[in-house]
PDB file of C-alpha atoms in Angstrom:
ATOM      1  CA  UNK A   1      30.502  39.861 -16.890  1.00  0.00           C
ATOM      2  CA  UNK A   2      32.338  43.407 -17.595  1.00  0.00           C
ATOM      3  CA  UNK A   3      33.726  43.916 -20.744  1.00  0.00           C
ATOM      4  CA  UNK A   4      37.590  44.025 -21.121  1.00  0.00           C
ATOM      5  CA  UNK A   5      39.467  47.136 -21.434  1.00  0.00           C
ATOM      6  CA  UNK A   6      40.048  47.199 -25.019  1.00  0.00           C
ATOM      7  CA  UNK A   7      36.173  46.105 -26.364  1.00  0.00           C
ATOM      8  CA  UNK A   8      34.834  49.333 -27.540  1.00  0.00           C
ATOM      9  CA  UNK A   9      31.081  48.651 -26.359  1.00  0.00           C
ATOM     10  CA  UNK A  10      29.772  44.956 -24.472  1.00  0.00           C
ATOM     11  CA  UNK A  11      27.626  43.030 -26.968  1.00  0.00           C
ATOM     12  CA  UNK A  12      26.576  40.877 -24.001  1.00  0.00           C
ATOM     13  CA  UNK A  13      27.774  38.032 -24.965  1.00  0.00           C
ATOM     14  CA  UNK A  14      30.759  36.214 -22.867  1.00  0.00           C
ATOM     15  CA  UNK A  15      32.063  33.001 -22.097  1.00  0.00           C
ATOM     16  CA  UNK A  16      29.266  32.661 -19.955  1.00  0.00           C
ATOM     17  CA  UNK A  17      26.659  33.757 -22.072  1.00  0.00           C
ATOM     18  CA  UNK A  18      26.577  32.426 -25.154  1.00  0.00           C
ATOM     19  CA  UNK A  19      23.488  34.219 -26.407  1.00  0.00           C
ATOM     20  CA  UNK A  20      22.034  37.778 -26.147  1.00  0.00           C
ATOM     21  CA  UNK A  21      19.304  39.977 -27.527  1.00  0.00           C
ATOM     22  CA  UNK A  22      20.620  43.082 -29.138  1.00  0.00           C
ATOM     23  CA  UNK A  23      18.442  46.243 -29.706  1.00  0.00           C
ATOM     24  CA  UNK A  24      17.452  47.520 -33.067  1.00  0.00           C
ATOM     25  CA  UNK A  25      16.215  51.331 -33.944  1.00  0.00           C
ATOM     26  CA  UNK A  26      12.113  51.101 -33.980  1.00  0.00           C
ATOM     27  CA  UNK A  27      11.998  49.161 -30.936  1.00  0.00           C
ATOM     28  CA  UNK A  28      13.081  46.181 -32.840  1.00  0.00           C
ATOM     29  CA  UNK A  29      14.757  43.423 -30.731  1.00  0.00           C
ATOM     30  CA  UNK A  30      17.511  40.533 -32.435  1.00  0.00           C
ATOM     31  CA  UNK A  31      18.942  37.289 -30.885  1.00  0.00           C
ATOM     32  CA  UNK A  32      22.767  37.173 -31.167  1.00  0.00           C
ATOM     33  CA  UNK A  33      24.226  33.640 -30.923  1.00  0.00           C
ATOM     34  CA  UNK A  34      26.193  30.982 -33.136  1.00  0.00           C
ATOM     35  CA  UNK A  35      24.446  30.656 -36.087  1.00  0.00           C
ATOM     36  CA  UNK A  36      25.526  27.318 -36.616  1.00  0.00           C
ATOM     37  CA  UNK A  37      27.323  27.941 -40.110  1.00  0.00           C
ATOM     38  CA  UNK A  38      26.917  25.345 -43.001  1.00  0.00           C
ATOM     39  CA  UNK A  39      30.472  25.173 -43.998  1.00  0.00           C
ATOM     40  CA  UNK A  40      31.635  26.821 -40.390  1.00  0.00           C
ATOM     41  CA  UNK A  41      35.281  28.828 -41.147  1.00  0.00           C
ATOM     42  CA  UNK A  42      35.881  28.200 -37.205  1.00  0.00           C
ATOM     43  CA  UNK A  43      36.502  24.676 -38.012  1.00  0.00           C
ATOM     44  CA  UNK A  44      38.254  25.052 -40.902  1.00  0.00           C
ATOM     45  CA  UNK A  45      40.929  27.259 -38.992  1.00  0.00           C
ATOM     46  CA  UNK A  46      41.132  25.012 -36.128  1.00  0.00           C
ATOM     47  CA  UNK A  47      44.679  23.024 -36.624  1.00  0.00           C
ATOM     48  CA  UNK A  48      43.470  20.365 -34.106  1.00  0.00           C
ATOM     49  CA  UNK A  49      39.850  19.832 -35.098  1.00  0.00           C
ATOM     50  CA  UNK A  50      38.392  20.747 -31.125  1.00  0.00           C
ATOM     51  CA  UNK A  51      35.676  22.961 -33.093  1.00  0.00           C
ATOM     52  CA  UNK A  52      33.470  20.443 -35.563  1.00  0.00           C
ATOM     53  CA  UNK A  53      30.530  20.246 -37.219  1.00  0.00           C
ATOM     54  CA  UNK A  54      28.389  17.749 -36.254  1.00  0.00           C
ATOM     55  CA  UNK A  55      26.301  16.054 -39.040  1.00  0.00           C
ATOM     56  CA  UNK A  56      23.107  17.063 -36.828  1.00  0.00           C
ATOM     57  CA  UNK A  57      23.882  20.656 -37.906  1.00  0.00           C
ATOM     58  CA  UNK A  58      25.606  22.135 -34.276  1.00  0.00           C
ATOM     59  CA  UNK A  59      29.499  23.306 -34.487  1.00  0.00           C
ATOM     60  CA  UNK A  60      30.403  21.773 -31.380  1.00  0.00           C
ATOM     61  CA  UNK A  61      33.592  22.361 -29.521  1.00  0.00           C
ATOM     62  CA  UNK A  62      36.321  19.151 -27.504  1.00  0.00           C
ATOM     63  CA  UNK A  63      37.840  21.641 -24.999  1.00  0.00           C
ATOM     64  CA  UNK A  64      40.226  18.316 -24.252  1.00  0.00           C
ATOM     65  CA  UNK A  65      42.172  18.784 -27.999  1.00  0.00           C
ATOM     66  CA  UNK A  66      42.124  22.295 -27.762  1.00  0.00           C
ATOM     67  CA  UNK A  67      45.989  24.227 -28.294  1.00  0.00           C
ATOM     68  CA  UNK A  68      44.105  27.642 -26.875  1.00  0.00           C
ATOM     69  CA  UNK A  69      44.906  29.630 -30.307  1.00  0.00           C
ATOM     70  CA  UNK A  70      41.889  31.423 -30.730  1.00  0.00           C
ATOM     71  CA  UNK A  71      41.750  31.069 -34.682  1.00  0.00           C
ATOM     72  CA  UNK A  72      37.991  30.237 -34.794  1.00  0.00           C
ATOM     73  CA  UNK A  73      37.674  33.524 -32.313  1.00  0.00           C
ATOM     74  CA  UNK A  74      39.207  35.316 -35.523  1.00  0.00           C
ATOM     75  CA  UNK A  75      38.033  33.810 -37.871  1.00  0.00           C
ATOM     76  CA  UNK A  76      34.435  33.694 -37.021  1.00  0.00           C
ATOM     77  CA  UNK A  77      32.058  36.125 -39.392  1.00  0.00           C
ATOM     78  CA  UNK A  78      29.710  36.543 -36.576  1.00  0.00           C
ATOM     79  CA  UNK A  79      32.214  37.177 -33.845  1.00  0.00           C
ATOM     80  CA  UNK A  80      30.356  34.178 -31.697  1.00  0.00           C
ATOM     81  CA  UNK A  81      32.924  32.315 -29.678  1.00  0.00           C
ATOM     82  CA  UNK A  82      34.740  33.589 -26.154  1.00  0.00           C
ATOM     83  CA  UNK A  83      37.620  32.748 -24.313  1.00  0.00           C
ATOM     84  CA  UNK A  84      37.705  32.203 -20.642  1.00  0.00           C
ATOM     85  CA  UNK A  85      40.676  34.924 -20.175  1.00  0.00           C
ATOM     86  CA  UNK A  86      40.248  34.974 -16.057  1.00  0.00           C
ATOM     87  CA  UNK A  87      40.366  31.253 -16.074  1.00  0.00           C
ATOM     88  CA  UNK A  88      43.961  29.243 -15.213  1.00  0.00           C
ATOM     89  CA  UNK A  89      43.024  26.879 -17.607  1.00  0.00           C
ATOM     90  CA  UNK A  90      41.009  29.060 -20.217  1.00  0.00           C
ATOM     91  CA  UNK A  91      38.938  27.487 -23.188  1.00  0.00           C
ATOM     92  CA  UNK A  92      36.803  28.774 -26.198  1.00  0.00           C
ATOM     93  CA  UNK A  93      32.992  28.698 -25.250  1.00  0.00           C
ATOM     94  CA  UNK A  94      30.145  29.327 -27.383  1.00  0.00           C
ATOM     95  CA  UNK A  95      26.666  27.535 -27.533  1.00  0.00           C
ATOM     96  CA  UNK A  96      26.834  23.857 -29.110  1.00  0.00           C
ATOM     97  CA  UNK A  97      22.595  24.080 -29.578  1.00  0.00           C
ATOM     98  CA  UNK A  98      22.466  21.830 -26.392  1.00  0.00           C
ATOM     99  CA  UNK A  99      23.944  19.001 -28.773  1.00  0.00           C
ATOM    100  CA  UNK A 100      25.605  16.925 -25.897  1.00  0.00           C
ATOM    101  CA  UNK A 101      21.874  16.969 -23.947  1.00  0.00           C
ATOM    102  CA  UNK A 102      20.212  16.369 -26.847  1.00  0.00           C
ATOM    103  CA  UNK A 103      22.414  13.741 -28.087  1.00  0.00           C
ATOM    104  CA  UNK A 104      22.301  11.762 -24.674  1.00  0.00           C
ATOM    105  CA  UNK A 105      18.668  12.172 -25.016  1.00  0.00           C
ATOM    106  CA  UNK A 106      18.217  14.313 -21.540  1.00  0.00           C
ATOM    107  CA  UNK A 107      16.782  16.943 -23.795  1.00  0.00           C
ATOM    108  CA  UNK A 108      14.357  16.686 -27.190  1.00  0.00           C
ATOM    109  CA  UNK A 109      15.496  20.259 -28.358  1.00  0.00           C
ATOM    110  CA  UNK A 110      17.872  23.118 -27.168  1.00  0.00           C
ATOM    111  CA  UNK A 111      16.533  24.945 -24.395  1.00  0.00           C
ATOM    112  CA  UNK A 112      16.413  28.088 -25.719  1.00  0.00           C
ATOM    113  CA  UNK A 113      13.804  26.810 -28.423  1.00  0.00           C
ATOM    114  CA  UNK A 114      11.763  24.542 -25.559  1.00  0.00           C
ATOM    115  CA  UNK A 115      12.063  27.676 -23.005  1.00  0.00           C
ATOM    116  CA  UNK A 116       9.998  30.448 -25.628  1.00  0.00           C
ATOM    117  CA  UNK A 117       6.378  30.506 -25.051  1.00  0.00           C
ATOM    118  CA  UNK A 118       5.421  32.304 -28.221  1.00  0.00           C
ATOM    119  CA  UNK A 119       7.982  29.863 -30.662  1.00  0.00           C
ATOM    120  CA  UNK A 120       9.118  32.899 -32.187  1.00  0.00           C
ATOM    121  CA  UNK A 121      12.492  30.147 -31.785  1.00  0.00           C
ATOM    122  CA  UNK A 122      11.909  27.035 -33.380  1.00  0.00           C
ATOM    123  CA  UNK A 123      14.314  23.483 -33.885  1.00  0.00           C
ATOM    124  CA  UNK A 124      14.186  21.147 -36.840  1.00  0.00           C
ATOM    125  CA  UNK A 125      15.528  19.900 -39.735  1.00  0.00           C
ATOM    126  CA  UNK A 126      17.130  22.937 -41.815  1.00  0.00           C
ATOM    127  CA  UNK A 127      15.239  22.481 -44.792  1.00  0.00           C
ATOM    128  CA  UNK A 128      11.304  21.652 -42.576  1.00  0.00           C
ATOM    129  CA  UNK A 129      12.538  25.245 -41.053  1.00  0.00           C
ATOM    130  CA  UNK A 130      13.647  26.424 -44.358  1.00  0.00           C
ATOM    131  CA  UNK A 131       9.935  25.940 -45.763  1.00  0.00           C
ATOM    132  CA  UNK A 132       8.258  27.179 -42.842  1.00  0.00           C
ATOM    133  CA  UNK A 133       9.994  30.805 -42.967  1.00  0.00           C
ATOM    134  CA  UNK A 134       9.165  30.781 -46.691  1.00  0.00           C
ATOM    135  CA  UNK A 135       5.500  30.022 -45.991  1.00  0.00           C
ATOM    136  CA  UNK A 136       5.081  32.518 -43.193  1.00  0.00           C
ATOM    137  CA  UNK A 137       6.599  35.366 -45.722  1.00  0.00           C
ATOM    138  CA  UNK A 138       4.092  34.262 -48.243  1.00  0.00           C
ATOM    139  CA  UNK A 139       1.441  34.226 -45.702  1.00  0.00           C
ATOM    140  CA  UNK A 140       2.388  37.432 -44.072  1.00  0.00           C
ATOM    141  CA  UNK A 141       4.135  39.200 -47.071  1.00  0.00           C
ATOM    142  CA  UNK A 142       3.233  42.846 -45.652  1.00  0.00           C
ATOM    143  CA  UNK A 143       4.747  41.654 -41.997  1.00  0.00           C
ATOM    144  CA  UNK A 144       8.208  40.353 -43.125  1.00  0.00           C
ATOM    145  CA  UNK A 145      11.112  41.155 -45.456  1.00  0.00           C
ATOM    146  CA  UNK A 146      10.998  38.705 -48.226  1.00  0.00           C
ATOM    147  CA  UNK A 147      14.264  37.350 -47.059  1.00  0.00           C
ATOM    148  CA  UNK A 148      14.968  34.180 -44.479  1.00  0.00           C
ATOM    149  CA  UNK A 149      18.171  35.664 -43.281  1.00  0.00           C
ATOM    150  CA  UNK A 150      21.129  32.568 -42.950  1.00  0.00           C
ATOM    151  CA  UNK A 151      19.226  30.648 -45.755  1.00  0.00           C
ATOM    152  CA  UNK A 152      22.426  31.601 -47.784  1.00  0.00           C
ATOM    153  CA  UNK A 153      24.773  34.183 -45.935  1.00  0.00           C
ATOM    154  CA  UNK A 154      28.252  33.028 -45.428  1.00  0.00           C
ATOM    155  CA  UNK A 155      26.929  29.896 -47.371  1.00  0.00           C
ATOM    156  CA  UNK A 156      23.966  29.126 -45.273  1.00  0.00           C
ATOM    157  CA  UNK A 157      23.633  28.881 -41.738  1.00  0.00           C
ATOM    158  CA  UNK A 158      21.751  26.203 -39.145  1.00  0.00           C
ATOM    159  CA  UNK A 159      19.891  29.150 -37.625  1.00  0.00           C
ATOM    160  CA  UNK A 160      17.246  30.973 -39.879  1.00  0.00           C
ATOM    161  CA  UNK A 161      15.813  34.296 -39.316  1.00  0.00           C
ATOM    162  CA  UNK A 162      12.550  35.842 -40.545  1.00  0.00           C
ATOM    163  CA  UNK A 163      12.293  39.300 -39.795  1.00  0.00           C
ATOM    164  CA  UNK A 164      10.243  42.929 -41.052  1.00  0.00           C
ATOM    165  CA  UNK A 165      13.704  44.679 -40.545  1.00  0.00           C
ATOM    166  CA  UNK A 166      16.885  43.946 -42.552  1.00  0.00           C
ATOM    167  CA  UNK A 167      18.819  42.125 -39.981  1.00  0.00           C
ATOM    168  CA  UNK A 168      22.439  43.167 -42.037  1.00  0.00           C
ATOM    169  CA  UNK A 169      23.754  39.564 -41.603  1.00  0.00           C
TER     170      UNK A 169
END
C-alpha cells in the first residue's frame, strides 16, 4: 500500500492492513489496531448502524447497510478504520477481532492472539484480562508502568495494554 498524497507520514495501516507495529524511542515497539472501544463513538456516528458493537466485545462492521460517509473514519479517537478509495465499490475496513470466524466457530480466538508465540497478545473476557495485567504489574512492578493502558481511556477499551513506556493513549 502507498500512502495517499495528502497523509503527512504512512502509519502502516490501510484497508488492507488492519494492524501494524509502530516504533517507539528506546527501541520500544507498539501494536496499532482497533482497540475495540467500550462505548465505540464510530457507532454512535454511524446513521445506518453498519459499524456495531457486538455484545462479545468486537465493533464489527455490515459493509451491505453501509451509505459510504466515513463518519466513524472521523470520528474515531484512534484513527483505526480505512476506506477502500481505489475500489469501484469502496467500503470502511478495519479488524472485527476475527468475530465472524470465531463466531462460526472456524476459529477459538483471533489470529493475531493464536499466531504469537511468546502471548505477549492474549484473548478473553475483559475483566479475566483486566486482572491478569494488574497481577503482572504487581508481580513485575519495576518492569511495567503501573497503568493497563485502555482499562479506562476513551471509557475503556476491549484491548488492554501493559507496557514499561507510557504508551500516550
Amino acid at each position: 500500500d502507498r500512502p495517499w498524497r495528502w497523509q503527512r507520514r504512512i502509519d502502516d495501516l490501510s484497508a488492507t492492513r488492519w494492524t501494524t507495529i509502530l516504533s517507539r524511542p528506546g527501541k520500544h515497539y507498539v501494536r496499532k489496531q482497533c482497540r475495540h472501544c467500550l462505548d465505540p463513538a464510530c457507532v454512535s456516528v454511524c446513521p445506518v448502524g453498519a459499524m456495531h458493537k457486538t455484545p462479545e466485545g468486537p465493533v464489527v462492521y455490515n459493509p451491505d447497510i453501509c451509505m459510504g460517509c466515513r463518519y466513524c473514519m472521523m470520528a474515531c479517537p484512534y484513527g483505526i478504520p480505512r476506506y477502500t478509495w481505489a475500489e469501484a465499490v469502496p467500503y470502511v475496513r478495519k479488524c472485527i477481532m476475527c468475530y465472524d470466524k470465531i463466531k462460526g466457530g472456524e476459529l477459538d480466538q483471533p489470529a493475531c492472539t493464536k499466531a504469537c508465540p511468546a502471548e505477549a497478545t492474549i484473548y478473553g473476557n475483559r475483566d479475566d484480562l483486566l486482572e491478569a495485567a494488574h497481577r503482572k504489574i504487581e508481580e513485575k512492578p519495576d518492569l511495567y508502568i503501573p497503568k493497563v493502558f485502555g482499562e479506562h481511556e476513551v471509557g475503556g477499551t476491549s484491548v488492554l495494554y501493559v507496557s514499561d513506556i507510557n504508551l500516550g493513549f
